[in-house]
Structures are given as structure tokens and as C-alpha cells.
Amino acid sequence: MYAQITQFTKMLHTLSRLLDKAQAHANANGFEAEVLLNARLAPDMLPLTSQVQWVCDTASLATAVLAGRQPPVSANSEKTISELKVRIDETIGYISSINEGEFAGWEDRIVAPPGWSGAFRGKDYFYQHAVPNFYFHMVTAYAILRHKGVKIGKLDYIGQLPFLR
Amino acid sequence: MYAQITQFTKMLHTLSRLLDKAQAHANANGFEAEVLLNARLAPDMLPLTSQVQWVCDTASLATAVLAGRQPPVSANSEKTISELKVRIDETIGYISSINEGEFAGWEDRIVAPPGWSGAFRGKDYFYQHAVPNFYFHMVTAYAILRHKGVKIGKLDYIGQLPFLR
């Protein structure tokens, strides 16, 4: 499970690099990067800015509650790529501040995230909500950029892999 | 880790239900469901049919190699929603045929999926490739349907959750 927490961090670095590519694409094509931040895949889906904020919120909420900590609260007020990259860095910093030992007993910890009407076993919350929700927003962010013509591909999403040979 | 394998199965059931909603949407709006199966988010992205096949392939490959089995091979010849739903059912059946005990030692098992140029530690392969790749195709399938106006939402994607109270 801690390997999945580490993976959240890896994907957050990936997301930051995707935003760099979004900025470069906007610069190269003579439009404001905010056009991409406001883009959506459907009128009633969240725009890219919100997708990035949700990736961060999901990762920090999951690590916090499974470590028995009070989750951090964000104003979600970011408006620019620079601000979103700071938010991503802060999220990575928060996740990294939690030691592996703090997760002891996570599977059976009863978690009731703030604002939720129900409680879960930690293991159910993690695999059935936190991980799929994290990837939901991560892939949707990727898909918005891809849909809008940013030159990114699957390898940008997967990132470097630790091959043995 | 076995909880994540179980989660693959849950998400495959979800994907089958999303295809039902796609079929119903096509019927209600008087067009062939194959229009949705051929839809893409970008000209150089894979269409919905391929996204569904990749979800299945990723889940069956991961469970096979981490259990030390020879991975099943599919012709990926599905052309209709009915055929894709059969494929999903077959994948669920395959995953369910592997007992939890067969995964013993999965973290340090050296895996070299067929056709790949490299080998991994099982734990790295699982968290850094199999899980993110599974969700990549799962969320892209959802996003294609959403982008094309099928009436689905986040709750359809997350599915039922085992609340304690």
C-alpha cells in the first residue's frame, strides 16, 4: 500500500510536467494557457483547473486519513499554471512528510473523511475510492490536454519505469 | 494487493454497465451504438472499442504474470457492444479463476510481460504500470462516453461503496 502512496507522488510529478507541456503548447500557438485550464470534455464536467485540484485533494486526503491525521484543507483558489504547480509541489511535500510507519493498521482503520456522510474500513476506502478517484482526475486532466491538441502521449503519463534489464 | 485485483473486477463490472448506458443512449437517440465505439477524444487516440480491450488486457495480463501464469492472448476482434460485454465477462472469469494464494511472492517476482523489452520487480510493475494503465483506459472509456453525451456521472464510475454506517 505504501508503494501506492509513493505512486501518488510519482503521478503528481507527472502532472506538473504535463502542465509545463500545456504552457509550452499555449506559448507556441499564441494563446493564453488559461484557455486550457478552463477547458472541459463536456459542458457539465469540471475544467482542467478543478481536475488538478481534485488530484491533489484526493492524494492528500487519502494519505492523511489513512495515517490517522487531520486532512489538510485547501481553498482551491489556483488560477494559473504556476499556482497549480505550487499546489502540486505542496501536495507532494505533504505526502512526503508522512512516514510509512504512520500508516500502521491502515487496512482496518475506520475512516470518515470530512464532509462525507459515511465511514469506511481503510482498505475499502483506499482501493474502492481513493485510488480510482485519484486516477479519474489524473486521466481526465491528461485527456483534456490531449483533446485540446497538446503534444503528449502515453509515455508522458506512465513516466519512467524501473526496468531491471 | 489482492484488494486491487478484486477492484479490477469491480471496475470491469462498472465498464460493462457503462456500455449498457451507451447502448441505451444510442437507442434513445436513433443512432447505431458503433458510432460511440468508434469515437475518440483526439484523432491519434484509440477509439472506445480499443480502450475497452486495453482495460481487459491490462487486468488479465497483470493478474497472470503476478500469479506466475502464462498470460491469456486475445485477438481483440470485438466489433459490437455485445461482443465487448462478452470480452469483459471473460476477463472477469479469468481473474476470478486465480486464487489469492497464487500471488504469493508477487512483490519480488521478476515479471517480463510478453512483447516487452524489459523486466520488472512485480511490485514496481503492478503499481507503476498495471494499475495506472488499467485506470488510464478505464477513465478514457468513461471520458469518451461522457464527451459524446451519454448520461453518466462520477457515481457510475465509482460504483457502490461499502459504507459501515
PDB file of N, CA, C and O in Angstrom, chain B residues 54-97:
ATOM      1  N   TRP B  54      -8.169  -2.690 -24.015  1.00  0.00           N
ATOM      2  CA  TRP B  54      -6.982  -2.443 -23.194  1.00  0.00           C
ATOM      3  C   TRP B  54      -7.268  -2.590 -21.707  1.00  0.00           C
ATOM      4  O   TRP B  54      -6.413  -3.049 -20.951  1.00  0.00           O
ATOM      5  N   VAL B  55      -8.435  -2.188 -21.280  1.00  0.00           N
ATOM      6  CA  VAL B  55      -8.802  -2.410 -19.866  1.00  0.00           C
ATOM      7  C   VAL B  55      -8.729  -3.903 -19.563  1.00  0.00           C
ATOM      8  O   VAL B  55      -8.124  -4.338 -18.577  1.00  0.00           O
ATOM      9  N   CYS B  56      -9.334  -4.691 -20.449  1.00  0.00           N
ATOM     10  CA  CYS B  56      -9.363  -6.146 -20.244  1.00  0.00           C
ATOM     11  C   CYS B  56      -7.958  -6.735 -20.296  1.00  0.00           C
ATOM     12  O   CYS B  56      -7.561  -7.531 -19.434  1.00  0.00           O
ATOM     13  N   ASP B  57      -7.205  -6.346 -21.311  1.00  0.00           N
ATOM     14  CA  ASP B  57      -5.844  -6.875 -21.453  1.00  0.00           C
ATOM     15  C   ASP B  57      -4.966  -6.529 -20.257  1.00  0.00           C
ATOM     16  O   ASP B  57      -4.192  -7.365 -19.782  1.00  0.00           O
ATOM     17  N   THR B  58      -5.071  -5.301 -19.797  1.00  0.00           N
ATOM     18  CA  THR B  58      -4.220  -4.869 -18.689  1.00  0.00           C
ATOM     19  C   THR B  58      -4.535  -5.649 -17.419  1.00  0.00           C
ATOM     20  O   THR B  58      -3.627  -6.079 -16.697  1.00  0.00           O
ATOM     21  N   ALA B  59      -5.816  -5.852 -17.169  1.00  0.00           N
ATOM     22  CA  ALA B  59      -6.213  -6.573 -15.958  1.00  0.00           C
ATOM     23  C   ALA B  59      -5.814  -8.046 -16.029  1.00  0.00           C
ATOM     24  O   ALA B  59      -5.293  -8.606 -15.056  1.00  0.00           O
ATOM     25  N   SER B  60      -6.018  -8.678 -17.175  1.00  0.00           N
ATOM     26  CA  SER B  60      -5.697 -10.111 -17.255  1.00  0.00           C
ATOM     27  C   SER B  60      -4.189 -10.324 -17.315  1.00  0.00           C
ATOM     28  O   SER B  60      -3.671 -11.282 -16.713  1.00  0.00           O
ATOM     29  N   LEU B  61      -3.468  -9.422 -17.978  1.00  0.00           N
ATOM     30  CA  LEU B  61      -2.003  -9.545 -18.010  1.00  0.00           C
ATOM     31  C   LEU B  61      -1.420  -9.413 -16.599  1.00  0.00           C
ATOM     32  O   LEU B  61      -0.579 -10.216 -16.177  1.00  0.00           O
ATOM     33  N   ALA B  62      -1.879  -8.406 -15.878  1.00  0.00           N
ATOM     34  CA  ALA B  62      -1.329  -8.170 -14.534  1.00  0.00           C
ATOM     35  C   ALA B  62      -1.601  -9.353 -13.612  1.00  0.00           C
ATOM     36  O   ALA B  62      -0.700  -9.819 -12.901  1.00  0.00           O
ATOM     37  N   THR B  63      -2.825  -9.843 -13.630  1.00  0.00           N
ATOM     38  CA  THR B  63      -3.137 -10.950 -12.731  1.00  0.00           C
ATOM     39  C   THR B  63      -2.352 -12.198 -13.143  1.00  0.00           C
ATOM     40  O   THR B  63      -1.847 -12.918 -12.284  1.00  0.00           O
ATOM     41  N   ALA B  64      -2.215 -12.422 -14.451  1.00  0.00           N
ATOM     42  CA  ALA B  64      -1.490 -13.614 -14.910  1.00  0.00           C
ATOM     43  C   ALA B  64      -0.025 -13.559 -14.491  1.00  0.00           C
ATOM     44  O   ALA B  64       0.471 -14.471 -13.823  1.00  0.00           O
ATOM     45  N   VAL B  65       0.677 -12.507 -14.873  1.00  0.00           N
ATOM     46  CA  VAL B  65       2.124 -12.504 -14.629  1.00  0.00           C
ATOM     47  C   VAL B  65       2.442 -12.449 -13.140  1.00  0.00           C
ATOM     48  O   VAL B  65       3.428 -13.037 -12.692  1.00  0.00           O
ATOM     49  N   LEU B  66       1.607 -11.787 -12.345  1.00  0.00           N
ATOM     50  CA  LEU B  66       1.895 -11.719 -10.907  1.00  0.00           C
ATOM     51  C   LEU B  66       1.563 -13.035 -10.206  1.00  0.00           C
ATOM     52  O   LEU B  66       2.044 -13.299  -9.109  1.00  0.00           O
ATOM     53  N   ALA B  67       0.750 -13.865 -10.854  1.00  0.00           N
ATOM     54  CA  ALA B  67       0.470 -15.197 -10.321  1.00  0.00           C
ATOM     55  C   ALA B  67       1.399 -16.237 -10.956  1.00  0.00           C
ATOM     56  O   ALA B  67       1.273 -17.431 -10.667  1.00  0.00           O
ATOM     57  N   GLY B  68       2.314 -15.779 -11.806  1.00  0.00           N
ATOM     58  CA  GLY B  68       3.260 -16.706 -12.427  1.00  0.00           C
ATOM     59  C   GLY B  68       2.645 -17.577 -13.516  1.00  0.00           C
ATOM     60  O   GLY B  68       3.172 -18.631 -13.853  1.00  0.00           O
ATOM     61  N   ARG B  69       1.539 -17.122 -14.061  1.00  0.00           N
ATOM     62  CA  ARG B  69       0.885 -17.868 -15.138  1.00  0.00           C
ATOM     63  C   ARG B  69       1.255 -17.275 -16.499  1.00  0.00           C
ATOM     64  O   ARG B  69       1.649 -16.106 -16.598  1.00  0.00           O
ATOM     65  N   GLN B  70       1.043 -18.058 -17.527  1.00  0.00           N
ATOM     66  CA  GLN B  70       1.174 -17.557 -18.897  1.00  0.00           C
ATOM     67  C   GLN B  70      -0.035 -16.660 -19.175  1.00  0.00           C
ATOM     68  O   GLN B  70      -1.172 -17.100 -18.970  1.00  0.00           O
ATOM     69  N   PRO B  71       0.176 -15.425 -19.618  1.00  0.00           N
ATOM     70  CA  PRO B  71      -0.982 -14.547 -19.842  1.00  0.00           C
ATOM     71  C   PRO B  71      -1.860 -15.036 -20.989  1.00  0.00           C
ATOM     72  O   PRO B  71      -1.340 -15.572 -21.969  1.00  0.00           O
ATOM     73  N   PRO B  72      -3.161 -14.865 -20.872  1.00  0.00           N
ATOM     74  CA  PRO B  72      -4.047 -15.211 -21.987  1.00  0.00           C
ATOM     75  C   PRO B  72      -3.801 -14.246 -23.151  1.00  0.00           C
ATOM     76  O   PRO B  72      -3.372 -13.117 -22.947  1.00  0.00           O
ATOM     77  N   VAL B  73      -4.073 -14.720 -24.356  1.00  0.00           N
ATOM     78  CA  VAL B  73      -3.906 -13.880 -25.548  1.00  0.00           C
ATOM     79  C   VAL B  73      -5.276 -13.675 -26.177  1.00  0.00           C
ATOM     80  O   VAL B  73      -6.052 -14.618 -26.301  1.00  0.00           O
ATOM     81  N   SER B  74      -5.576 -12.434 -26.536  1.00  0.00           N
ATOM     82  CA  SER B  74      -6.862 -12.148 -27.173  1.00  0.00           C
ATOM     83  C   SER B  74      -6.643 -11.624 -28.584  1.00  0.00           C
ATOM     84  O   SER B  74      -5.658 -10.925 -28.855  1.00  0.00           O
ATOM     85  N   ALA B  75      -7.565 -11.952 -29.461  1.00  0.00           N
ATOM     86  CA  ALA B  75      -7.487 -11.460 -30.841  1.00  0.00           C
ATOM     87  C   ALA B  75      -7.956 -10.008 -30.937  1.00  0.00           C
ATOM     88  O   ALA B  75      -7.736  -9.342 -31.943  1.00  0.00           O
ATOM     89  N   ASN B  76      -8.559  -9.498 -29.867  1.00  0.00           N
ATOM     90  CA  ASN B  76      -9.102  -8.128 -29.879  1.00  0.00           C
ATOM     91  C   ASN B  76      -9.937  -7.869 -31.132  1.00  0.00           C
ATOM     92  O   ASN B  76      -9.764  -6.852 -31.815  1.00  0.00           O
ATOM     93  N   SER B  77     -10.846  -8.773 -31.397  1.00  0.00           N
ATOM     94  CA  SER B  77     -11.632  -8.679 -32.634  1.00  0.00           C
ATOM     95  C   SER B  77     -13.070  -8.202 -32.390  1.00  0.00           C
ATOM     96  O   SER B  77     -13.885  -8.220 -33.309  1.00  0.00           O
ATOM     97  N   GLU B  78     -13.364  -7.761 -31.165  1.00  0.00           N
ATOM     98  CA  GLU B  78     -14.734  -7.337 -30.866  1.00  0.00           C
ATOM     99  C   GLU B  78     -15.136  -6.115 -31.696  1.00  0.00           C
ATOM    100  O   GLU B  78     -14.338  -5.185 -31.867  1.00  0.00           O
ATOM    101  N   LYS B  79     -16.375  -6.137 -32.168  1.00  0.00           N
ATOM    102  CA  LYS B  79     -16.858  -5.035 -33.021  1.00  0.00           C
ATOM    103  C   LYS B  79     -18.151  -4.417 -32.498  1.00  0.00           C
ATOM    104  O   LYS B  79     -18.587  -3.387 -33.013  1.00  0.00           O
ATOM    105  N   THR B  80     -18.792  -5.071 -31.553  1.00  0.00           N
ATOM    106  CA  THR B  80     -20.078  -4.573 -31.070  1.00  0.00           C
ATOM    107  C   THR B  80     -20.072  -4.500 -29.535  1.00  0.00           C
ATOM    108  O   THR B  80     -19.205  -5.094 -28.882  1.00  0.00           O
ATOM    109  N   ILE B  81     -21.041  -3.781 -29.012  1.00  0.00           N
ATOM    110  CA  ILE B  81     -21.158  -3.692 -27.558  1.00  0.00           C
ATOM    111  C   ILE B  81     -21.403  -5.080 -26.962  1.00  0.00           C
ATOM    112  O   ILE B  81     -20.810  -5.433 -25.934  1.00  0.00           O
ATOM    113  N   SER B  82     -22.225  -5.882 -27.609  1.00  0.00           N
ATOM    114  CA  SER B  82     -22.472  -7.228 -27.093  1.00  0.00           C
ATOM    115  C   SER B  82     -21.172  -8.029 -27.015  1.00  0.00           C
ATOM    116  O   SER B  82     -20.916  -8.718 -26.027  1.00  0.00           O
ATOM    117  N   GLU B  83     -20.369  -7.934 -28.048  1.00  0.00           N
ATOM    118  CA  GLU B  83     -19.101  -8.671 -28.052  1.00  0.00           C
ATOM    119  C   GLU B  83     -18.149  -8.137 -26.980  1.00  0.00           C
ATOM    120  O   GLU B  83     -17.449  -8.904 -26.321  1.00  0.00           O
ATOM    121  N   LEU B  84     -18.135  -6.837 -26.794  1.00  0.00           N
ATOM    122  CA  LEU B  84     -17.258  -6.267 -25.765  1.00  0.00           C
ATOM    123  C   LEU B  84     -17.713  -6.686 -24.372  1.00  0.00           C
ATOM    124  O   LEU B  84     -16.880  -6.919 -23.480  1.00  0.00           O
ATOM    125  N   LYS B  85     -19.009  -6.805 -24.181  1.00  0.00           N
ATOM    126  CA  LYS B  85     -19.512  -7.241 -22.875  1.00  0.00           C
ATOM    127  C   LYS B  85     -19.146  -8.712 -22.607  1.00  0.00           C
ATOM    128  O   LYS B  85     -18.836  -9.080 -21.463  1.00  0.00           O
ATOM    129  N   VAL B  86     -19.154  -9.516 -23.654  1.00  0.00           N
ATOM    130  CA  VAL B  86     -18.693 -10.909 -23.500  1.00  0.00           C
ATOM    131  C   VAL B  86     -17.213 -10.920 -23.118  1.00  0.00           C
ATOM    132  O   VAL B  86     -16.779 -11.646 -22.221  1.00  0.00           O
ATOM    133  N   ARG B  87     -16.435 -10.080 -23.787  1.00  0.00           N
ATOM    134  CA  ARG B  87     -14.995  -9.989 -23.504  1.00  0.00           C
ATOM    135  C   ARG B  87     -14.757  -9.584 -22.040  1.00  0.00           C
ATOM    136  O   ARG B  87     -13.873 -10.132 -21.359  1.00  0.00           O
ATOM    137  N   ILE B  88     -15.527  -8.618 -21.581  1.00  0.00           N
ATOM    138  CA  ILE B  88     -15.403  -8.177 -20.185  1.00  0.00           C
ATOM    139  C   ILE B  88     -15.743  -9.336 -19.244  1.00  0.00           C
ATOM    140  O   ILE B  88     -15.030  -9.587 -18.271  1.00  0.00           O
ATOM    141  N   ASP B  89     -16.822 -10.052 -19.552  1.00  0.00           N
ATOM    142  CA  ASP B  89     -17.210 -11.195 -18.712  1.00  0.00           C
ATOM    143  C   ASP B  89     -16.115 -12.257 -18.694  1.00  0.00           C
ATOM    144  O   ASP B  89     -15.838 -12.858 -17.649  1.00  0.00           O
ATOM    145  N   GLU B  90     -15.511 -12.502 -19.842  1.00  0.00           N
ATOM    146  CA  GLU B  90     -14.424 -13.489 -19.903  1.00  0.00           C
ATOM    147  C   GLU B  90     -13.234 -13.043 -19.048  1.00  0.00           C
ATOM    148  O   GLU B  90     -12.598 -13.850 -18.386  1.00  0.00           O
ATOM    149  N   THR B  91     -12.972 -11.756 -19.075  1.00  0.00           N
ATOM    150  CA  THR B  91     -11.846 -11.223 -18.288  1.00  0.00           C
ATOM    151  C   THR B  91     -12.137 -11.371 -16.798  1.00  0.00           C
ATOM    152  O   THR B  91     -11.256 -11.776 -16.016  1.00  0.00           O
ATOM    153  N   ILE B  92     -13.347 -11.053 -16.411  1.00  0.00           N
ATOM    154  CA  ILE B  92     -13.736 -11.220 -15.002  1.00  0.00           C
ATOM    155  C   ILE B  92     -13.605 -12.698 -14.613  1.00  0.00           C
ATOM    156  O   ILE B  92     -13.095 -13.022 -13.538  1.00  0.00           O
ATOM    157  N   GLY B  93     -14.032 -13.583 -15.500  1.00  0.00           N
ATOM    158  CA  GLY B  93     -13.928 -15.014 -15.229  1.00  0.00           C
ATOM    159  C   GLY B  93     -12.479 -15.452 -15.072  1.00  0.00           C
ATOM    160  O   GLY B  93     -12.155 -16.237 -14.172  1.00  0.00           O
ATOM    161  N   TYR B  94     -11.614 -14.919 -15.917  1.00  0.00           N
ATOM    162  CA  TYR B  94     -10.194 -15.282 -15.842  1.00  0.00           C
ATOM    163  C   TYR B  94      -9.592 -14.818 -14.514  1.00  0.00           C
ATOM    164  O   TYR B  94      -8.934 -15.584 -13.804  1.00  0.00           O
ATOM    165  N   ILE B  95      -9.827 -13.555 -14.187  1.00  0.00           N
ATOM    166  CA  ILE B  95      -9.269 -13.012 -12.937  1.00  0.00           C
ATOM    167  C   ILE B  95      -9.779 -13.814 -11.740  1.00  0.00           C
ATOM    168  O   ILE B  95      -9.017 -14.151 -10.824  1.00  0.00           O
ATOM    169  N   SER B  96     -11.062 -14.133 -11.779  1.00  0.00           N
ATOM    170  CA  SER B  96     -11.667 -14.848 -10.654  1.00  0.00           C
ATOM    171  C   SER B  96     -11.173 -16.281 -10.545  1.00  0.00           C
ATOM    172  O   SER B  96     -11.309 -16.910  -9.488  1.00  0.00           O
ATOM    173  N   SER B  97     -10.586 -16.802 -11.632  1.00  0.00           N
ATOM    174  CA  SER B  97     -10.096 -18.189 -11.608  1.00  0.00           C
ATOM    175  C   SER B  97      -8.759 -18.311 -10.886  1.00  0.00           C
ATOM    176  O   SER B  97      -8.291 -19.418 -10.631  1.00  0.00           O
TER     177      SER B  97
END
